[in-house]
């Protein structure tokens, strides 16, 4: 049966006037903004999320929102009214390390990060007559270790120099501070970024902030802090202004946005420097140049070098592939974790990402054996 024209006409929606459509958009926008403000107020009150740099709140949800604070705000919170309070504030500063000379004749100086420290301490079981000097920083990259070696006044008083290199820290060779690459839990220590000039020689870009004193001065002087942030923006591949600069830290919504953006940014930068096939050529070239220069300087001072290569989770044996050719070229003895605990086997690691204690002991035994070999003991 043919439908009546009246029925057909009634099925069509009346046109919406442009003014009504605009009014609806405004209403929706105001409703959304009100919802965000309500979320900020309720969440901020329930979890005591202070907008200033007062002491951090505790509890898992509180810590979750704290991760989304800006780097600047996190660093400022480490400095209490009576001075430095958080252990991370003092960790890794190169110019504060190396001031103490070894006490005994038989000693080794170890540059690196926690992986290096764990294995070096494990090696003491097999090197009972050796004193161990540990110089490094949290997740220290190769550029940090090289700078620490250059600033250490007493390395030549050790019988052997040990350099620990961590695969997951190698991409950070394009950073200048732990604050940018590890923004969720930053330690504020800094180090130069090394690049290759036209003659393939290492050139250091020295950070404006080089000590705790410099950092405190920059935090107290807005112009100095801005100048430091501008330097990082030019020379630190991991720097991102939205993550670094203090902006709307009182807002839980912006903290969530910053947390998601920061994770995405860090992954994107790392993906440019490390893929499933290995490290990018530009990162490898600088790492090899630092390694060769480090070894040459130590030998010129009459001290042999032993290198420890740590391939941690997600990095297969890529560190070996990148640096072993340079080690062979310079005739440097080394210990590789890949030979003991391949990174592809997650059972080799404990929850915090380090190797199991028995693996660290075996690496320590191999380090001790290698040290005795290069020293002819």
CSV table of N, CA and C in Angstrom, one decimal, residues 132-205:
chain,number,residue,atom,x,y,z
A,132,UNK,N,87.1,-1.8,47.2
A,132,UNK,CA,86.3,-1.4,46.1
A,132,UNK,C,85.7,0.0,46.3
A,133,UNK,N,86.0,0.9,45.3
A,133,UNK,CA,85.5,2.2,45.2
A,133,UNK,C,84.3,2.3,44.2
A,134,UNK,N,83.2,2.7,44.6
A,134,UNK,CA,82.0,2.7,43.8
A,134,UNK,C,81.7,4.2,43.4
A,135,UNK,N,81.7,4.5,42.2
A,135,UNK,CA,81.4,5.9,41.7
A,135,UNK,C,80.4,5.8,40.6
A,136,UNK,N,79.2,6.4,40.8
A,136,UNK,CA,78.2,6.3,39.8
A,136,UNK,C,76.9,7.0,40.1
A,137,UNK,N,75.8,6.6,39.5
A,137,UNK,CA,74.5,7.2,39.8
A,137,UNK,C,73.4,6.3,39.4
A,138,UNK,N,72.2,6.7,39.7
A,138,UNK,CA,71.0,5.8,39.3
A,138,UNK,C,70.9,5.7,37.8
A,139,UNK,N,70.9,4.4,37.4
A,139,UNK,CA,70.7,4.2,35.9
A,139,UNK,C,71.7,4.9,35.1
A,140,UNK,N,73.0,5.1,35.6
A,140,UNK,CA,74.0,5.9,35.0
A,140,UNK,C,74.2,5.5,33.5
A,141,UNK,N,74.2,6.4,32.6
A,141,UNK,CA,74.6,6.1,31.2
A,141,UNK,C,76.1,6.2,31.1
A,142,UNK,N,76.6,5.8,29.9
A,142,UNK,CA,78.0,5.8,29.6
A,142,UNK,C,78.6,7.2,29.7
A,143,UNK,N,77.9,8.2,29.3
A,143,UNK,CA,78.4,9.6,29.4
A,143,UNK,C,78.6,10.0,30.8
A,144,UNK,N,77.7,9.6,31.7
A,144,UNK,CA,77.9,9.9,33.1
A,144,UNK,C,79.1,9.3,33.7
A,145,UNK,N,79.3,8.0,33.3
A,145,UNK,CA,80.5,7.2,33.9
A,145,UNK,C,81.8,7.8,33.4
A,146,UNK,N,81.8,8.2,32.1
A,146,UNK,CA,83.0,8.8,31.5
A,146,UNK,C,83.3,10.2,32.2
A,147,UNK,N,82.3,11.0,32.4
A,147,UNK,CA,82.5,12.3,33.1
A,147,UNK,C,82.9,12.0,34.5
A,148,UNK,N,82.4,11.0,35.2
A,148,UNK,CA,82.8,10.7,36.6
A,148,UNK,C,84.3,10.3,36.6
A,149,UNK,N,84.7,9.5,35.6
A,149,UNK,CA,86.1,9.2,35.5
A,149,UNK,C,87.0,10.4,35.3
A,150,UNK,N,86.6,11.3,34.5
A,150,UNK,CA,87.4,12.5,34.2
A,150,UNK,C,87.5,13.4,35.5
A,151,UNK,N,86.5,13.4,36.3
A,151,UNK,CA,86.4,14.2,37.5
A,151,UNK,C,87.1,13.6,38.7
A,152,UNK,N,87.3,12.3,38.6
A,152,UNK,CA,87.8,11.5,39.8
A,152,UNK,C,89.3,11.8,39.9
A,153,UNK,N,89.7,12.3,41.1
A,153,UNK,CA,91.1,12.7,41.3
A,153,UNK,C,92.0,11.5,41.7
A,154,UNK,N,91.4,10.4,42.1
A,154,UNK,CA,92.1,9.3,42.7
A,154,UNK,C,92.0,8.0,41.9
A,155,UNK,N,91.5,8.0,40.7
A,155,UNK,CA,91.3,6.7,40.0
A,155,UNK,C,92.6,6.0,39.8
A,156,UNK,N,93.7,6.8,39.5
A,156,UNK,CA,95.0,6.2,39.2
A,156,UNK,C,95.6,5.5,40.4
A,157,UNK,N,95.1,5.7,41.6
A,157,UNK,CA,95.6,5.0,42.8
A,157,UNK,C,95.0,3.6,43.0
A,158,UNK,N,94.1,3.3,42.1
A,158,UNK,CA,93.5,1.9,42.1
A,158,UNK,C,94.4,1.1,41.1
A,159,UNK,N,94.4,-0.2,41.4
A,159,UNK,CA,95.2,-1.1,40.5
A,159,UNK,C,94.4,-1.3,39.1
A,160,UNK,N,93.1,-1.2,39.1
A,160,UNK,CA,92.4,-1.5,37.9
A,160,UNK,C,91.1,-0.6,37.9
A,161,UNK,N,90.7,-0.2,36.7
A,161,UNK,CA,89.5,0.6,36.6
A,161,UNK,C,88.4,-0.3,35.9
A,162,UNK,N,87.2,-0.3,36.5
A,162,UNK,CA,86.1,-1.1,36.0
A,162,UNK,C,85.0,-0.2,35.5
A,163,UNK,N,84.5,-0.5,34.3
A,163,UNK,CA,83.4,0.3,33.8
A,163,UNK,C,82.2,-0.6,33.5
A,164,UNK,N,81.1,-0.2,34.1
A,164,UNK,CA,79.9,-1.0,33.9
A,164,UNK,C,78.9,-0.2,32.9
A,165,UNK,N,78.4,-0.9,31.9
A,165,UNK,CA,77.6,-0.3,30.9
A,165,UNK,C,76.2,-1.1,30.9
A,166,UNK,N,75.1,-0.4,31.0
A,166,UNK,CA,73.8,-1.0,31.1
A,166,UNK,C,73.1,-0.7,29.7
A,167,UNK,N,72.5,-1.8,29.1
A,167,UNK,CA,71.9,-1.6,27.8
A,167,UNK,C,70.7,-0.6,27.9
A,168,UNK,N,69.9,-0.7,28.9
A,168,UNK,CA,68.7,0.2,28.9
A,168,UNK,C,69.1,1.7,29.1
A,169,UNK,N,70.3,1.9,29.6
A,169,UNK,CA,70.7,3.3,29.8
A,169,UNK,C,71.5,3.8,28.6
A,170,UNK,N,71.8,3.0,27.6
A,170,UNK,CA,72.6,3.5,26.5
A,170,UNK,C,71.9,4.5,25.7
A,171,UNK,N,70.6,4.4,25.5
A,171,UNK,CA,69.9,5.5,24.8
A,171,UNK,C,70.0,6.9,25.4
A,172,UNK,N,70.2,6.8,26.8
A,172,UNK,CA,70.3,8.1,27.5
A,172,UNK,C,71.6,8.8,27.3
A,173,UNK,N,72.4,8.3,26.4
A,173,UNK,CA,73.6,9.0,26.0
A,173,UNK,C,73.3,10.3,25.3
A,174,UNK,N,72.0,10.4,24.9
A,174,UNK,CA,71.6,11.7,24.3
A,174,UNK,C,70.8,12.6,25.3
A,175,UNK,N,71.0,12.3,26.5
A,175,UNK,CA,70.4,13.2,27.6
A,175,UNK,C,71.5,13.9,28.3
A,176,UNK,N,71.1,14.8,29.2
A,176,UNK,CA,72.1,15.6,30.0
A,176,UNK,C,71.8,15.5,31.5
A,177,UNK,N,70.7,14.8,31.9
A,177,UNK,CA,70.3,14.7,33.3
A,177,UNK,C,69.3,13.5,33.4
A,178,UNK,N,69.4,12.9,34.6
A,178,UNK,CA,68.4,11.9,35.0
A,178,UNK,C,67.0,12.4,35.0
A,179,UNK,N,66.8,13.7,35.1
A,179,UNK,CA,65.5,14.4,35.2
A,179,UNK,C,64.7,14.2,34.0
A,180,UNK,N,65.3,14.1,32.8
A,180,UNK,CA,64.5,14.1,31.6
A,180,UNK,C,64.2,12.6,31.2
A,181,UNK,N,65.2,11.8,31.2
A,181,UNK,CA,65.0,10.4,30.8
A,181,UNK,C,64.2,9.6,31.8
A,182,UNK,N,64.3,9.9,33.1
A,182,UNK,CA,63.6,9.2,34.2
A,182,UNK,C,62.7,10.2,34.9
A,183,UNK,N,61.8,10.8,34.2
A,183,UNK,CA,61.0,11.9,34.7
A,183,UNK,C,60.0,11.5,35.8
A,184,UNK,N,59.6,10.2,35.8
A,184,UNK,CA,58.6,9.8,36.8
A,184,UNK,C,59.2,9.8,38.2
A,185,UNK,N,60.5,9.4,38.3
A,185,UNK,CA,61.1,9.4,39.6
A,185,UNK,C,62.5,10.0,39.5
A,186,UNK,N,62.6,11.2,39.2
A,186,UNK,CA,63.9,11.8,38.8
A,186,UNK,C,64.9,12.1,39.9
A,187,UNK,N,66.1,11.7,39.6
A,187,UNK,CA,67.2,12.2,40.4
A,187,UNK,C,67.8,13.4,39.6
A,188,UNK,N,68.1,14.5,40.3
A,188,UNK,CA,68.4,15.7,39.5
A,188,UNK,C,69.9,15.9,39.1
A,189,UNK,N,70.7,14.8,39.3
A,189,UNK,CA,72.1,15.0,38.9
A,189,UNK,C,72.2,15.2,37.3
A,190,UNK,N,73.3,15.8,36.9
A,190,UNK,CA,73.5,16.1,35.5
A,190,UNK,C,74.9,15.6,35.1
A,191,UNK,N,75.1,15.6,33.8
A,191,UNK,CA,76.3,15.2,33.1
A,191,UNK,C,76.4,15.7,31.7
A,192,UNK,N,77.5,15.8,31.1
A,192,UNK,CA,77.6,16.4,29.7
A,192,UNK,C,76.9,15.4,28.7
A,193,UNK,N,76.5,16.0,27.6
A,193,UNK,CA,76.1,15.2,26.5
A,193,UNK,C,77.3,15.2,25.5
A,194,UNK,N,77.8,14.1,25.1
A,194,UNK,CA,78.9,14.0,24.2
A,194,UNK,C,78.4,13.8,22.8
A,195,UNK,N,79.0,14.5,21.9
A,195,UNK,CA,78.7,14.4,20.4
A,195,UNK,C,80.0,14.3,19.7
A,196,UNK,N,79.9,13.8,18.4
A,196,UNK,CA,81.1,13.7,17.6
A,196,UNK,C,81.1,15.0,16.7
A,197,UNK,N,82.3,15.6,16.6
A,197,UNK,CA,82.4,16.8,15.7
A,197,UNK,C,82.8,16.3,14.3
A,198,UNK,N,83.1,17.3,13.5
A,198,UNK,CA,83.4,17.0,12.1
A,198,UNK,C,84.6,16.0,11.9
A,199,UNK,N,85.5,16.0,12.9
A,199,UNK,CA,86.7,15.2,12.9
A,199,UNK,C,86.5,13.9,13.6
A,200,UNK,N,85.2,13.6,14.0
A,200,UNK,CA,84.9,12.4,14.7
A,200,UNK,C,85.5,12.3,16.1
A,201,UNK,N,85.8,13.5,16.7
A,201,UNK,CA,86.3,13.6,18.0
A,201,UNK,C,85.1,13.9,19.0
A,202,UNK,N,85.3,13.5,20.2
A,202,UNK,CA,84.3,13.7,21.2
A,202,UNK,C,84.3,15.2,21.6
A,203,UNK,N,83.1,15.8,21.6
A,203,UNK,CA,82.9,17.1,22.1
A,203,UNK,C,81.8,17.1,23.2
A,204,UNK,N,82.1,17.8,24.3
A,204,UNK,CA,81.2,17.8,25.4
A,204,UNK,C,80.4,19.0,25.5
A,205,UNK,N,79.1,18.8,25.7
A,205,UNK,CA,78.2,20.0,25.9
A,205,UNK,C,77.9,19.9,27.4
